[in-house]
Amino acid sequence: ADALLTRGVRLLAPGQLEAVPAKLSDDEVASTFEKYVPGVRELIYREQPGVYSLEFIKSAYRDGLRIFQGTDLHEHVTSLLRLVVHSASEGRPGAREDLREIAEAFTDCQAVQARTIERVGLRVRGVSLDFRGHLTRLVGEYKSLAVKMLAVEECTKLGGPDPYHDPAHFESRLLVDLGEELGLNEAEARQAEHDEHAEDRFERLEGKVKEDALARFRELFDCDA
């Protein structure tokens, strides 16, 4: 297992995507999601009554995610989302699953939204992988699961999970602080660097705290799963 938890087994960020312009109106974006995701108009953001996720989806398609505005990731993530929506509007196979994942992500914070857009967008984009690449991606999925489990554990120690001690943002903390040593997804780690909530709420993992986190991650990582 230790051989898999290194920089040598890391899914690297793909090359820059050519800018994808917005070509659908807000109503057309909404109609595309309604076609493939039953009940999408009733989905709400973070269990807040009356705060509907579809409004954030339309805004993100049009203007991008606020978390990345002014950064080199803004156009990349925005273009990936537009690519997914355009492909669905054109009837691409797999559109139902693609839009369902996006819609569900928009019931959560922007960190979760961005990670999902990256994953689904690259799938739609058809980024090709060789055999080693497919194995690396599979290992990366298990690493991502271990990150989620560790984030929940750490937030529980801090008295959460709750809106402040939010595992989704602690995932960003882990991606930034442990990503190099463990070979975590490069694209997700790059996004996590812009998660202001992770930076403000959780101290950087250093010294013994970092060593303990690395050790616990290795325990959680189940290469036999």
PDB file of N, CA and C in Angstrom, residues 65-101:
ATOM      1  N   LEU A  65     -17.671  30.061 -10.918  1.00  0.00           N
ATOM      2  CA  LEU A  65     -17.749  29.968  -9.456  1.00  0.00           C
ATOM      3  C   LEU A  65     -16.998  31.130  -8.829  1.00  0.00           C
ATOM      4  N   ARG A  66     -17.632  31.728  -7.840  1.00  0.00           N
ATOM      5  CA  ARG A  66     -17.030  32.899  -7.184  1.00  0.00           C
ATOM      6  C   ARG A  66     -15.672  32.569  -6.579  1.00  0.00           C
ATOM      7  N   ILE A  67     -15.508  31.346  -6.060  1.00  0.00           N
ATOM      8  CA  ILE A  67     -14.290  30.965  -5.368  1.00  0.00           C
ATOM      9  C   ILE A  67     -13.047  31.105  -6.240  1.00  0.00           C
ATOM     10  N   PHE A  68     -13.224  31.017  -7.571  1.00  0.00           N
ATOM     11  CA  PHE A  68     -12.073  31.057  -8.467  1.00  0.00           C
ATOM     12  C   PHE A  68     -11.938  32.371  -9.238  1.00  0.00           C
ATOM     13  N   GLN A  69     -12.822  33.313  -9.012  1.00  0.00           N
ATOM     14  CA  GLN A  69     -12.739  34.569  -9.751  1.00  0.00           C
ATOM     15  C   GLN A  69     -11.415  35.267  -9.466  1.00  0.00           C
ATOM     16  N   GLY A  70     -10.768  35.696 -10.537  1.00  0.00           N
ATOM     17  CA  GLY A  70      -9.476  36.354 -10.395  1.00  0.00           C
ATOM     18  C   GLY A  70      -8.301  35.399 -10.340  1.00  0.00           C
ATOM     19  N   THR A  71      -8.564  34.086 -10.549  1.00  0.00           N
ATOM     20  CA  THR A  71      -7.486  33.103 -10.531  1.00  0.00           C
ATOM     21  C   THR A  71      -7.363  32.446 -11.903  1.00  0.00           C
ATOM     22  N   ASP A  72      -6.279  31.685 -12.081  1.00  0.00           N
ATOM     23  CA  ASP A  72      -6.071  31.017 -13.362  1.00  0.00           C
ATOM     24  C   ASP A  72      -6.986  29.818 -13.558  1.00  0.00           C
ATOM     25  N   LEU A  73      -7.733  29.431 -12.512  1.00  0.00           N
ATOM     26  CA  LEU A  73      -8.652  28.301 -12.621  1.00  0.00           C
ATOM     27  C   LEU A  73     -10.056  28.712 -13.045  1.00  0.00           C
ATOM     28  N   HIS A  74     -10.346  30.008 -13.012  1.00  0.00           N
ATOM     29  CA  HIS A  74     -11.715  30.459 -13.254  1.00  0.00           C
ATOM     30  C   HIS A  74     -12.216  30.025 -14.626  1.00  0.00           C
ATOM     31  N   GLU A  75     -11.463  30.336 -15.654  1.00  0.00           N
ATOM     32  CA  GLU A  75     -11.905  30.001 -17.008  1.00  0.00           C
ATOM     33  C   GLU A  75     -11.932  28.492 -17.213  1.00  0.00           C
ATOM     34  N   HIS A  76     -10.982  27.784 -16.642  1.00  0.00           N
ATOM     35  CA  HIS A  76     -10.909  26.334 -16.794  1.00  0.00           C
ATOM     36  C   HIS A  76     -12.153  25.651 -16.244  1.00  0.00           C
ATOM     37  N   VAL A  77     -12.515  25.956 -14.989  1.00  0.00           N
ATOM     38  CA  VAL A  77     -13.661  25.309 -14.352  1.00  0.00           C
ATOM     39  C   VAL A  77     -14.965  25.741 -15.028  1.00  0.00           C
ATOM     40  N   THR A  78     -15.065  27.019 -15.367  1.00  0.00           N
ATOM     41  CA  THR A  78     -16.266  27.516 -16.044  1.00  0.00           C
ATOM     42  C   THR A  78     -16.453  26.816 -17.390  1.00  0.00           C
ATOM     43  N   SER A  79     -15.369  26.661 -18.127  1.00  0.00           N
ATOM     44  CA  SER A  79     -15.449  26.009 -19.437  1.00  0.00           C
ATOM     45  C   SER A  79     -15.835  24.541 -19.307  1.00  0.00           C
ATOM     46  N   LEU A  80     -15.329  23.869 -18.274  1.00  0.00           N
ATOM     47  CA  LEU A  80     -15.703  22.478 -18.067  1.00  0.00           C
ATOM     48  C   LEU A  80     -17.198  22.347 -17.787  1.00  0.00           C
ATOM     49  N   LEU A  81     -17.732  23.235 -16.949  1.00  0.00           N
ATOM     50  CA  LEU A  81     -19.168  23.189 -16.657  1.00  0.00           C
ATOM     51  C   LEU A  81     -19.976  23.436 -17.926  1.00  0.00           C
ATOM     52  N   ARG A  82     -19.577  24.418 -18.706  1.00  0.00           N
ATOM     53  CA  ARG A  82     -20.294  24.707 -19.948  1.00  0.00           C
ATOM     54  C   ARG A  82     -20.224  23.524 -20.912  1.00  0.00           C
ATOM     55  N   LEU A  83     -19.070  22.884 -20.958  1.00  0.00           N
ATOM     56  CA  LEU A  83     -18.924  21.716 -21.821  1.00  0.00           C
ATOM     57  C   LEU A  83     -19.912  20.629 -21.429  1.00  0.00           C
ATOM     58  N   VAL A  84     -20.063  20.383 -20.136  1.00  0.00           N
ATOM     59  CA  VAL A  84     -20.999  19.364 -19.649  1.00  0.00           C
ATOM     60  C   VAL A  84     -22.432  19.724 -20.038  1.00  0.00           C
ATOM     61  N   VAL A  85     -22.814  20.982 -19.805  1.00  0.00           N
ATOM     62  CA  VAL A  85     -24.188  21.406 -20.085  1.00  0.00           C
ATOM     63  C   VAL A  85     -24.463  21.383 -21.585  1.00  0.00           C
ATOM     64  N   HIS A  86     -23.512  21.849 -22.382  1.00  0.00           N
ATOM     65  CA  HIS A  86     -23.707  21.842 -23.837  1.00  0.00           C
ATOM     66  C   HIS A  86     -23.852  20.419 -24.365  1.00  0.00           C
ATOM     67  N   SER A  87     -23.022  19.508 -23.848  1.00  0.00           N
ATOM     68  CA  SER A  87     -23.088  18.121 -24.297  1.00  0.00           C
ATOM     69  C   SER A  87     -24.446  17.511 -23.978  1.00  0.00           C
ATOM     70  N   ALA A  88     -24.960  17.829 -22.790  1.00  0.00           N
ATOM     71  CA  ALA A  88     -26.284  17.320 -22.407  1.00  0.00           C
ATOM     72  C   ALA A  88     -27.374  17.920 -23.282  1.00  0.00           C
ATOM     73  N   SER A  89     -27.274  19.210 -23.566  1.00  0.00           N
ATOM     74  CA  SER A  89     -28.302  19.869 -24.385  1.00  0.00           C
ATOM     75  C   SER A  89     -28.334  19.313 -25.805  1.00  0.00           C
ATOM     76  N   GLU A  90     -27.203  18.738 -26.231  1.00  0.00           N
ATOM     77  CA  GLU A  90     -27.114  18.143 -27.573  1.00  0.00           C
ATOM     78  C   GLU A  90     -27.457  16.653 -27.563  1.00  0.00           C
ATOM     79  N   GLY A  91     -27.847  16.132 -26.384  1.00  0.00           N
ATOM     80  CA  GLY A  91     -28.288  14.743 -26.297  1.00  0.00           C
ATOM     81  C   GLY A  91     -27.185  13.719 -26.196  1.00  0.00           C
ATOM     82  N   ARG A  92     -26.013  14.113 -25.679  1.00  0.00           N
ATOM     83  CA  ARG A  92     -24.893  13.173 -25.562  1.00  0.00           C
ATOM     84  C   ARG A  92     -25.256  12.012 -24.638  1.00  0.00           C
ATOM     85  N   PRO A  93     -24.866  10.778 -25.006  1.00  0.00           N
ATOM     86  CA  PRO A  93     -25.073   9.642 -24.092  1.00  0.00           C
ATOM     87  C   PRO A  93     -24.391   9.898 -22.755  1.00  0.00           C
ATOM     88  N   GLY A  94     -25.060   9.515 -21.689  1.00  0.00           N
ATOM     89  CA  GLY A  94     -24.503   9.745 -20.359  1.00  0.00           C
ATOM     90  C   GLY A  94     -24.911  11.068 -19.737  1.00  0.00           C
ATOM     91  N   ALA A  95     -25.714  11.847 -20.457  1.00  0.00           N
ATOM     92  CA  ALA A  95     -26.090  13.171 -19.973  1.00  0.00           C
ATOM     93  C   ALA A  95     -26.859  13.107 -18.656  1.00  0.00           C
ATOM     94  N   ARG A  96     -27.682  12.094 -18.489  1.00  0.00           N
ATOM     95  CA  ARG A  96     -28.484  11.991 -17.267  1.00  0.00           C
ATOM     96  C   ARG A  96     -27.580  11.870 -16.034  1.00  0.00           C
ATOM     97  N   GLU A  97     -26.605  10.985 -16.122  1.00  0.00           N
ATOM     98  CA  GLU A  97     -25.690  10.803 -14.991  1.00  0.00           C
ATOM     99  C   GLU A  97     -24.834  12.047 -14.772  1.00  0.00           C
ATOM    100  N   ASP A  98     -24.351  12.639 -15.863  1.00  0.00           N
ATOM    101  CA  ASP A  98     -23.499  13.823 -15.760  1.00  0.00           C
ATOM    102  C   ASP A  98     -24.216  14.965 -15.036  1.00  0.00           C
ATOM    103  N   LEU A  99     -25.432  15.270 -15.485  1.00  0.00           N
ATOM    104  CA  LEU A  99     -26.160  16.397 -14.894  1.00  0.00           C
ATOM    105  C   LEU A  99     -26.655  16.086 -13.488  1.00  0.00           C
ATOM    106  N   ARG A 100     -26.959  14.813 -13.220  1.00  0.00           N
ATOM    107  CA  ARG A 100     -27.368  14.450 -11.858  1.00  0.00           C
ATOM    108  C   ARG A 100     -26.229  14.701 -10.877  1.00  0.00           C
ATOM    109  N   GLU A 101     -25.008  14.316 -11.261  1.00  0.00           N
ATOM    110  CA  GLU A 101     -23.858  14.536 -10.384  1.00  0.00           C
ATOM    111  C   GLU A 101     -23.629  16.032 -10.163  1.00  0.00           C
TER     112      GLU A 101
END
